[in-house]
mmCIF file of C-alpha atoms and ligand atoms in Angstrom:
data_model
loop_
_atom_site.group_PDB
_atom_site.id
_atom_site.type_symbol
_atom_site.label_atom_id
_atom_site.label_comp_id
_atom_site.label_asym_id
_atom_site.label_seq_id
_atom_site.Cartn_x
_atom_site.Cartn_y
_atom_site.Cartn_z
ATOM 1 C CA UNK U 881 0.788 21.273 18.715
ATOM 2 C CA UNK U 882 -2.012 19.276 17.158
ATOM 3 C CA UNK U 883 -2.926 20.106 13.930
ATOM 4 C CA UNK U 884 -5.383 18.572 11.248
ATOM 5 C CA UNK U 885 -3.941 16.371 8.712
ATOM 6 C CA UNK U 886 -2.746 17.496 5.353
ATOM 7 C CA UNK U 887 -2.149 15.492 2.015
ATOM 8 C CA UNK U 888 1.271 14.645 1.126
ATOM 9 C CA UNK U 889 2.861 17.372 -0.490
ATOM 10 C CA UNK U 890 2.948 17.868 -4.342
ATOM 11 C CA UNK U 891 7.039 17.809 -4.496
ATOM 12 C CA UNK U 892 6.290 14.566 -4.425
ATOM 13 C CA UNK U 893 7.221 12.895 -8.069
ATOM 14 C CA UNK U 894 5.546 10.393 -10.286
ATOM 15 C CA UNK U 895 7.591 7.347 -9.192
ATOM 16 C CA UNK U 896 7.028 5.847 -12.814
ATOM 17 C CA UNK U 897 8.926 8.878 -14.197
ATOM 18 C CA UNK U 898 11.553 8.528 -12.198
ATOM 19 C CA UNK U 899 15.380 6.941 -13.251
ATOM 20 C CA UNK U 900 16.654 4.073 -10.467
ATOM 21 C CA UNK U 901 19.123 7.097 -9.377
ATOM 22 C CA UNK U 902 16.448 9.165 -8.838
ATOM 23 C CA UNK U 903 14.670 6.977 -6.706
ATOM 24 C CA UNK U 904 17.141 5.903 -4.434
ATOM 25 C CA UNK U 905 17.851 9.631 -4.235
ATOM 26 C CA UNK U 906 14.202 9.982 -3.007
ATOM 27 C CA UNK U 907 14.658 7.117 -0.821
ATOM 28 C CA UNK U 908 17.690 8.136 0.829
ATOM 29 C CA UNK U 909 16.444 12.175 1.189
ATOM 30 C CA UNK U 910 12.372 11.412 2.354
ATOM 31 C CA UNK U 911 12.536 7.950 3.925
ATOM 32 C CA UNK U 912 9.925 6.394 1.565
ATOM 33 C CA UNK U 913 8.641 6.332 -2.000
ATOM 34 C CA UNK U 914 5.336 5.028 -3.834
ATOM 35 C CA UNK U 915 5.267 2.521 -6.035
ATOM 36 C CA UNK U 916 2.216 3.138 -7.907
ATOM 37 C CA UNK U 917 0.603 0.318 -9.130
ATOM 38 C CA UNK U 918 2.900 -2.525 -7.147
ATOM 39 C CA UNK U 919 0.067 -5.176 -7.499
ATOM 40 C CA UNK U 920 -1.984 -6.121 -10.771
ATOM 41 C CA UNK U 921 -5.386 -5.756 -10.240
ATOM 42 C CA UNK U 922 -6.081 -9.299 -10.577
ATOM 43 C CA UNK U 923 -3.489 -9.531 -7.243
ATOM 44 C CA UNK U 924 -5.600 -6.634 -5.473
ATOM 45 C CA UNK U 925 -8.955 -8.748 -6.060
ATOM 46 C CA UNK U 926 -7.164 -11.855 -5.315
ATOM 47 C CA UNK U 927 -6.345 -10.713 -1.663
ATOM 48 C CA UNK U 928 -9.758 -9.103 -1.310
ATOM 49 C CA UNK U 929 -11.714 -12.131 -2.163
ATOM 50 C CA UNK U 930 -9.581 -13.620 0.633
ATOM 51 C CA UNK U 931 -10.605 -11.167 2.967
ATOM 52 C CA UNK U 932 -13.960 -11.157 1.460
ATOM 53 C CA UNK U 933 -14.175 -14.910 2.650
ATOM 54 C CA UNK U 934 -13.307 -14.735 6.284
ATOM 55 C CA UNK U 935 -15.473 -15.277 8.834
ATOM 56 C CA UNK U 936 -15.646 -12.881 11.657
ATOM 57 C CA UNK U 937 -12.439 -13.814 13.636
ATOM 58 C CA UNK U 938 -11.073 -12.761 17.015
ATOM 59 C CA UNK U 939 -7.676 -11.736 17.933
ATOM 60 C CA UNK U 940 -5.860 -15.076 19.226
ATOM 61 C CA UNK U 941 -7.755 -17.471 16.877
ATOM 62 C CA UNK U 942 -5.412 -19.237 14.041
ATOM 63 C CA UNK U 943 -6.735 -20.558 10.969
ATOM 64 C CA UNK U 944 -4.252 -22.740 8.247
ATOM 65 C CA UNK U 945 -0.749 -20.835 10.280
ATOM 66 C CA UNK U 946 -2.363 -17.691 10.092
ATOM 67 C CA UNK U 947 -2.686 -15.536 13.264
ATOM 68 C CA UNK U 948 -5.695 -13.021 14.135
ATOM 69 C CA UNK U 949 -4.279 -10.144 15.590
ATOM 70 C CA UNK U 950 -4.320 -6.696 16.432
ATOM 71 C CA UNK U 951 -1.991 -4.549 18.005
ATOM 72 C CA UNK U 952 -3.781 -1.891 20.093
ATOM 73 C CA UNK U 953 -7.559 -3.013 19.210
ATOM 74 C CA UNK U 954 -8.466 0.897 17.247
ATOM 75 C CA UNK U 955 -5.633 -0.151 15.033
ATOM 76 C CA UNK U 956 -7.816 -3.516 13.399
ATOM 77 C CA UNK U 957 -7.345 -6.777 12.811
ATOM 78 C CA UNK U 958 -4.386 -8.330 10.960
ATOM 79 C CA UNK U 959 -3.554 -11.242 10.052
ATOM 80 C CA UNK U 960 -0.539 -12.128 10.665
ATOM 81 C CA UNK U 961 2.055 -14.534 9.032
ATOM 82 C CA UNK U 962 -0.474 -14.616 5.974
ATOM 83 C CA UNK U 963 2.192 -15.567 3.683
ATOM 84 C CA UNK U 964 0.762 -19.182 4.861
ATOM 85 C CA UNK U 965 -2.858 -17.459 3.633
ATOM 86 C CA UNK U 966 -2.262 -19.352 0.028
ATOM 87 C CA UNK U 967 -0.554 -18.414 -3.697
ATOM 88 C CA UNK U 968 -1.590 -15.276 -4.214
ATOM 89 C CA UNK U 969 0.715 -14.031 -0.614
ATOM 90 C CA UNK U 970 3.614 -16.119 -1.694
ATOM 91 C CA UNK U 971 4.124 -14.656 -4.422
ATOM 92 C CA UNK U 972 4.317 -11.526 -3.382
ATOM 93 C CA UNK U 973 7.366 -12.754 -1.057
ATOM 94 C CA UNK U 974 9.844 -11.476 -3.707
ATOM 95 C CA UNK U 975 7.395 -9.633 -6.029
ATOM 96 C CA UNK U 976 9.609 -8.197 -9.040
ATOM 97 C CA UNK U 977 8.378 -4.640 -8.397
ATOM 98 C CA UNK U 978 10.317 -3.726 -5.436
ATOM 99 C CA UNK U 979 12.433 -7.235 -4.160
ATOM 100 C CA UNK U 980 15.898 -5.893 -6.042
ATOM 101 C CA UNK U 981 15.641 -2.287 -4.258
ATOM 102 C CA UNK U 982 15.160 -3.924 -1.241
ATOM 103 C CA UNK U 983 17.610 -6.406 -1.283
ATOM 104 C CA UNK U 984 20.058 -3.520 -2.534
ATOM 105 C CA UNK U 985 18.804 -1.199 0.270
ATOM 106 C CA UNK U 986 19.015 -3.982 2.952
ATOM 107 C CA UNK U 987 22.510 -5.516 1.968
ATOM 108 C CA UNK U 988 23.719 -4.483 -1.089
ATOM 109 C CA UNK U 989 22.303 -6.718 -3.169
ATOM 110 C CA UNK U 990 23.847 -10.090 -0.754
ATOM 111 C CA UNK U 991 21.389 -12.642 -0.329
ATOM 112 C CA UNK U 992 20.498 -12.367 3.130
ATOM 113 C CA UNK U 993 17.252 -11.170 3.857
ATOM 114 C CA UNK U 994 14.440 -11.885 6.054
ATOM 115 C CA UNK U 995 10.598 -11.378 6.294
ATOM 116 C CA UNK U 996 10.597 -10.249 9.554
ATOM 117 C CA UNK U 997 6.765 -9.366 10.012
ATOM 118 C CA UNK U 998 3.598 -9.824 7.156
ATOM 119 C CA UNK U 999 0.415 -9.299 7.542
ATOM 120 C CA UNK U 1000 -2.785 -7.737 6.197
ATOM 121 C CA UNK U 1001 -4.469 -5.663 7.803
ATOM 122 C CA UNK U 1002 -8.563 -4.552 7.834
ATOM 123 C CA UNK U 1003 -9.200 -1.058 9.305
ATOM 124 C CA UNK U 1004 -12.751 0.005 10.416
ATOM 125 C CA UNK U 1005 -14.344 3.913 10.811
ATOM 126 C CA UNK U 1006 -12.550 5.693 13.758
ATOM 127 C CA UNK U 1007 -9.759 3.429 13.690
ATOM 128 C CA UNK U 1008 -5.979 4.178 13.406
ATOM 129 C CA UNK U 1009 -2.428 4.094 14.326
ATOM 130 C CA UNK U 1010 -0.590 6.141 16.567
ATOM 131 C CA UNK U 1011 2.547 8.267 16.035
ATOM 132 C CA UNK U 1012 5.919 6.087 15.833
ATOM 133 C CA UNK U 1013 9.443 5.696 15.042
ATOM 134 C CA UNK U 1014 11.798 8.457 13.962
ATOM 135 C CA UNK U 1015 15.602 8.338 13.257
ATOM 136 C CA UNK U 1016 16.652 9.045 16.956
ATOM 137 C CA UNK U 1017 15.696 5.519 17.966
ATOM 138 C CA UNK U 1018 18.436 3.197 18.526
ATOM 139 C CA UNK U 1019 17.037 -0.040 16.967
ATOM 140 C CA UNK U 1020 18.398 -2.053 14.503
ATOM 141 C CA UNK U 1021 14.916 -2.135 12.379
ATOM 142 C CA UNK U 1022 15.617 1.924 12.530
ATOM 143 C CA UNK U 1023 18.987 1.816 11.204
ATOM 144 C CA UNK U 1024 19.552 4.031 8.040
ATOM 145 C CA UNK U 1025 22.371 4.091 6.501
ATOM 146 C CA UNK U 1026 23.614 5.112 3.741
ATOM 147 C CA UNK U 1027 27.245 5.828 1.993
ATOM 148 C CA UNK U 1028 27.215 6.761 -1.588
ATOM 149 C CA UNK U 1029 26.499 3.564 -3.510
ATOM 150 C CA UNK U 1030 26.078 1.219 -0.575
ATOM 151 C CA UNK U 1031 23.117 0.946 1.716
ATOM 152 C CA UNK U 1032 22.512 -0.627 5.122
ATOM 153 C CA UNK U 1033 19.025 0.054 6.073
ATOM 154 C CA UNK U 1034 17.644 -2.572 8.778
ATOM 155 C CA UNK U 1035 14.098 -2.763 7.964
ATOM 156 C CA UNK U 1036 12.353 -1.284 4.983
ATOM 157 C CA UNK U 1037 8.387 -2.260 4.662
ATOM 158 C CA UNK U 1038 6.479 -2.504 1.800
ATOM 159 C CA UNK U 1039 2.863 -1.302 2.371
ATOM 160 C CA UNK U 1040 0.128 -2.333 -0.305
ATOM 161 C CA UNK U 1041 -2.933 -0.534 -0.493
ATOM 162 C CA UNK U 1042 -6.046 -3.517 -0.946
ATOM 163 C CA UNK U 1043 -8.476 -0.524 -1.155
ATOM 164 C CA UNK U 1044 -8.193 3.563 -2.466
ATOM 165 C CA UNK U 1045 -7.133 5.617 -0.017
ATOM 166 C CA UNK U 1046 -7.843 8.911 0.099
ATOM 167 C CA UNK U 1047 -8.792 11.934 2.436
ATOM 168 C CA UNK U 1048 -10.777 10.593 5.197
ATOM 169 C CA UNK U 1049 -9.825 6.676 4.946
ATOM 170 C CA UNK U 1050 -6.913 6.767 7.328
ATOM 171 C CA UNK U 1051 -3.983 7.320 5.480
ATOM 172 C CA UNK U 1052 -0.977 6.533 6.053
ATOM 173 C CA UNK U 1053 1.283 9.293 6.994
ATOM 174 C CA UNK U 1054 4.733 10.209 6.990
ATOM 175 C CA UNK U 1055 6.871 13.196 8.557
ATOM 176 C CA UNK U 1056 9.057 13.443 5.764
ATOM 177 C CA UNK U 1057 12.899 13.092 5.789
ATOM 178 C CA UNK U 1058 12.404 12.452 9.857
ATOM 179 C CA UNK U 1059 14.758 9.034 9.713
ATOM 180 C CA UNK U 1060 17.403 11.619 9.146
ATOM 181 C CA UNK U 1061 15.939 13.685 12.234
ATOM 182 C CA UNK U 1062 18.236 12.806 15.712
ATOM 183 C CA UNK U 1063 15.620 15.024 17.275
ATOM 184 C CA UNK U 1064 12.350 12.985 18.735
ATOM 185 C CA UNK U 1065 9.338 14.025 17.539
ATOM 186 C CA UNK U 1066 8.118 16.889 19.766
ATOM 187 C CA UNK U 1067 4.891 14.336 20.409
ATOM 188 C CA UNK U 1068 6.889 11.382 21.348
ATOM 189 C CA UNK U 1069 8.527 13.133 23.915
ATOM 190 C CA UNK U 1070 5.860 12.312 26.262
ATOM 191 C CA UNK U 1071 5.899 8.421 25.628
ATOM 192 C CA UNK U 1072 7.567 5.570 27.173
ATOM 193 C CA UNK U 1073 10.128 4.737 25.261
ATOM 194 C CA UNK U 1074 10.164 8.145 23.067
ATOM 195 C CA UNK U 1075 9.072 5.796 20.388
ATOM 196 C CA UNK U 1076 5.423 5.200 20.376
ATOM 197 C CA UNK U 1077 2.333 6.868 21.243
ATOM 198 C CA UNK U 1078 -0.491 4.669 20.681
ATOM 199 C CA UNK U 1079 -3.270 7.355 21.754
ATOM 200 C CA UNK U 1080 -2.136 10.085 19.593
ATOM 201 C CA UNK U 1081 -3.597 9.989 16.177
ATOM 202 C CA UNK U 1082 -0.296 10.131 14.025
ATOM 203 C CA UNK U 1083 -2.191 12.191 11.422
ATOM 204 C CA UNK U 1084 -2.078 15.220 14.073
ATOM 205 C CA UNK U 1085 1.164 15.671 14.259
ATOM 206 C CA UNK U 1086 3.447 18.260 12.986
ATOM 207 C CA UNK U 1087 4.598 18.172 9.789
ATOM 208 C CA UNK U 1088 2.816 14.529 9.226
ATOM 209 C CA UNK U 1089 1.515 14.048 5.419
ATOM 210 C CA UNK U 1090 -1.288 11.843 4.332
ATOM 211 C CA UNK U 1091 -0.269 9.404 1.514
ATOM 212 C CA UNK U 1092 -2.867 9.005 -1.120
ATOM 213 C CA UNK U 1093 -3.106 5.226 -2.592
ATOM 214 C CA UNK U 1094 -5.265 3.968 -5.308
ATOM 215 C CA UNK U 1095 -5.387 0.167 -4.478
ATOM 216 C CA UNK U 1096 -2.679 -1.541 -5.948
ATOM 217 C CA UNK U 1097 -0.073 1.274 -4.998
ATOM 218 C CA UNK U 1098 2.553 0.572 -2.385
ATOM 219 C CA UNK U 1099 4.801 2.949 0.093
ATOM 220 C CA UNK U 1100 8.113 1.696 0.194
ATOM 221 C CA UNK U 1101 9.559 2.982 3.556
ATOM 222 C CA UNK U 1102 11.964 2.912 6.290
ATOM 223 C CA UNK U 1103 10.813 1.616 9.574
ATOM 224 C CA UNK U 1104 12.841 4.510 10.889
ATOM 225 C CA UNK U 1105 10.713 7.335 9.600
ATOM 226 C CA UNK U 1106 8.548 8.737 11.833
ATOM 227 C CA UNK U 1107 4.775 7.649 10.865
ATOM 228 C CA UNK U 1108 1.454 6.303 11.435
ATOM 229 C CA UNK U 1109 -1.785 7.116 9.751
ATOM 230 C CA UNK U 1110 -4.792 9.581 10.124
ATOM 231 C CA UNK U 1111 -8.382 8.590 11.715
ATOM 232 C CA UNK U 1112 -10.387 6.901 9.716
ATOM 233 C CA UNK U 1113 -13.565 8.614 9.061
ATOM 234 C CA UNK U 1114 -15.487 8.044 6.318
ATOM 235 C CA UNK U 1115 -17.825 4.586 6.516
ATOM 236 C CA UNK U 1116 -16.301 1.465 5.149
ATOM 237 C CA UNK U 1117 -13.299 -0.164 6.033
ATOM 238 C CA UNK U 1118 -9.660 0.369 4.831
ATOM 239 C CA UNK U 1119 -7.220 -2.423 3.436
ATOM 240 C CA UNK U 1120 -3.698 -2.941 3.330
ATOM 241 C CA UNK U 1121 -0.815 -5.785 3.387
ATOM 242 C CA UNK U 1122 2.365 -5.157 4.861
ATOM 243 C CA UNK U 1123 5.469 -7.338 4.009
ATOM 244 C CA UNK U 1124 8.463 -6.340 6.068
ATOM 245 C CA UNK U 1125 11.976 -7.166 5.558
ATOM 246 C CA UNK U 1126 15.540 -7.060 7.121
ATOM 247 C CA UNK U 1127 18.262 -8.739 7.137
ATOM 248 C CA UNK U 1128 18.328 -12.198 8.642
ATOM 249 C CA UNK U 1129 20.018 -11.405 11.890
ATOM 250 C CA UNK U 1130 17.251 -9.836 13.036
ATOM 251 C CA UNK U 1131 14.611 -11.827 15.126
ATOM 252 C CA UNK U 1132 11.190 -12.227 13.288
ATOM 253 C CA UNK U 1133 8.903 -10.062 14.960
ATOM 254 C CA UNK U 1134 6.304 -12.469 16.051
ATOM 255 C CA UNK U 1135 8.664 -15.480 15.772
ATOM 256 C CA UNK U 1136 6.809 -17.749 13.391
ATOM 257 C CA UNK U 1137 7.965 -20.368 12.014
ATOM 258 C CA UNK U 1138 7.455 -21.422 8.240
ATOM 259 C CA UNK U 1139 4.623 -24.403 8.150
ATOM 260 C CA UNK U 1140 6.715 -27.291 5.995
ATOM 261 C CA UNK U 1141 3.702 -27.405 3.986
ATOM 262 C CA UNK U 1142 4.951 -23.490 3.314
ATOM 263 C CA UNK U 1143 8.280 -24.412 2.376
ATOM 264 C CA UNK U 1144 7.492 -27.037 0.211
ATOM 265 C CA UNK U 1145 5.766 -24.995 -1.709
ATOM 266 C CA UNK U 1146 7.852 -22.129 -2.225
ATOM 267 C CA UNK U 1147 11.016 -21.642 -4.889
ATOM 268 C CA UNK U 1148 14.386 -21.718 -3.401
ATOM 269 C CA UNK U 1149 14.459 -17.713 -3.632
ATOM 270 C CA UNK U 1150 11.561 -17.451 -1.862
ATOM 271 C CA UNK U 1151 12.490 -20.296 0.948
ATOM 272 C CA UNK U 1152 16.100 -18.012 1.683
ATOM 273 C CA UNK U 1153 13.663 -15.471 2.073
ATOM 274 C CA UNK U 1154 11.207 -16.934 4.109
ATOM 275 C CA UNK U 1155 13.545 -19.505 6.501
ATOM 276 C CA UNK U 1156 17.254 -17.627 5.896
ATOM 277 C CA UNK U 1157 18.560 -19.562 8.493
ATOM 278 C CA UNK U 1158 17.433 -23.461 8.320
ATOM 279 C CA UNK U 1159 17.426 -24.979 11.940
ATOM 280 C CA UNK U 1160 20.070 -28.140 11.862
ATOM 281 C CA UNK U 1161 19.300 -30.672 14.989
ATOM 282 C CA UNK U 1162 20.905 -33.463 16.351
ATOM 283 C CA UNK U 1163 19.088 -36.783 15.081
ATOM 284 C CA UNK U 1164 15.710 -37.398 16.637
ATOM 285 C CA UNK U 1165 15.002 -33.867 18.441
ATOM 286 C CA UNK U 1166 12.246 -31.628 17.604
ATOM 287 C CA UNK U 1167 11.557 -27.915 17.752
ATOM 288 C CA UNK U 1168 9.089 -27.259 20.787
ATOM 289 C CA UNK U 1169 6.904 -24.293 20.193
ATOM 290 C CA UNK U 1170 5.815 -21.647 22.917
HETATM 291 O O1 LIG Q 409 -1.468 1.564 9.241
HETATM 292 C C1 LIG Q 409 -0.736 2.393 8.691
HETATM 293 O O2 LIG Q 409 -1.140 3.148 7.827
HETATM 294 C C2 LIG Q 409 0.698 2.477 9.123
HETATM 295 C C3 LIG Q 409 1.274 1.117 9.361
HETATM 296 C C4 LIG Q 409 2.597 1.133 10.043
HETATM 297 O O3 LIG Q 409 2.848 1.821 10.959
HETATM 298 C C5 LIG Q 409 3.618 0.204 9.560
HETATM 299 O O4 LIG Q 409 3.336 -0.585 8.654
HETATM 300 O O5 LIG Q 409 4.748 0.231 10.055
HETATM 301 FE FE1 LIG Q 410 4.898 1.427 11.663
#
């Protein structure tokens, strides 16, 4: 069935409102909350006066250990790793607003987490994501678990919102509560992998919701849900940043590796973030790079 998009629907609660209970209730029931107002907007106009002073890159190029990238090409271009993209991205690395949940909803609160993909990400007219995930896949970045009081959830992102989003600028969307779903959505059952459909618009799909942002707001979600965004119509182009994390055993997406000038910088929190697992080597080796 392919249906038009709706907005997300108004059961959902003013996160502000909410007590920590009742937000790790919402977490564990929907898959996802908003965080309204995750950056300051001296962060938000930070980032976009980074973006605002790129040249036009393509897909492959580097620039100071950041990657140009883009999954699918209608999806955009990212930059990726841009944690190396200066201050204003390291910070965010364990950003107050949402770094305790997710340590508590990766491990319990142990200190062994991992960014395992960042990067921001600049969406033009027509572009979009297609349908993905759900809780039926068997991947350790879909894991969801949860028995009362103590979590093990193997990848939860954080996705910022650099511009407002609203109807018509390619939302993000969310089928509600389907991490809990053992069923595959009925459109994935056509893809490879039951996992991915990269030419279905994932704001089509049954029961998917649009997820309004004013920049500065962040969704706070499960990789397992099953998601995506809508088509991008409207003129303009659509910003976001998002910082992944799960717990150090699993492999960094993209497998890069912290510039020293990076880890020099950073605070010891942010390093165990960043480079959990320090490589040790014998005297005089090197690491060799792919
Ligand atoms: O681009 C979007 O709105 C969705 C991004 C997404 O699928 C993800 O961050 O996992
Ligand atoms: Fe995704």
């Amino acid at each position: 069935m392919n249906l038009e998009t709706k907005p997300l629907a108004a059961y959902y609660p003013d996160d502000s409102q909410l007590s920590e209970y009742e937000k790790d209730y919402l977490f564990d029931l929907l898959g996802f909350r908003i965080i309204r107002a995750a950056l300051s907007p001296s962060q938000v106009e930070r980032i976009n006066q980074w973006v605002d002073s790129q040249p036009a890159r393509k897909p492959g190029e580097w620039f100071d250990n950041v990657e140009v990238h883009s999954y699918q090409g209608h999806d955009g271009t990212n930059y990726q790793n841009v944690i190396e993209g200066g201050e204003i991205f390291e910070e965010l690395i364990d950003s107050p607003t949402w770094i305790g949940d997710v340590r508590r909803y990766i491990m319990n609160g142990f200190n062994a987490l991992s960014i395992n993909e960042c990067f921001l990400n600049v969406r033009q007219q027509s572009g979009f994501i297609g349908i993905h995930s759900g809780g039926h896949v068997a991947a350790y970045p879909a894991m969801f678990r949860h028995h009362t009081g103590a979590w093990n959830v193997g990848q939860v992102n954080i996705l910022m919102a650099l511009s407002d989003i609203g109807p018509g600028d390619g939302a993000t969307v969310v089928v509600p509560s389907s991490h809990k779903s053992h069923m595959v959505h009925p459109v994935l059952m056509d893809s490879k992998h039951r996992a991915y459909r990269d030419d279905f618009v994932a704001g089509k799909a049954l029961m998917a919701q649009e997820v309004y942002l004013n920049k500065g707001d962040a969704i706070m979600f499960t990789d397992a849900i099953c998601h995506g965004s809508a088509e991008r119509v409207n003129s303009g182009e659509r910003r976001t940043m998002v910082y992944r994390y799960s717990p150090h055993g699993v492999m960094p997406r993209y497998h890069y590796i912290p510039s020293v000038e990076l880890l020099a910088r950073l605070t010891l929190e942010r390093r165990q973030i960043v480079q959990p697992v320090p490589p040790r080597l014998a005297p005089g080796r090197a690491l060799m790079a792919r």
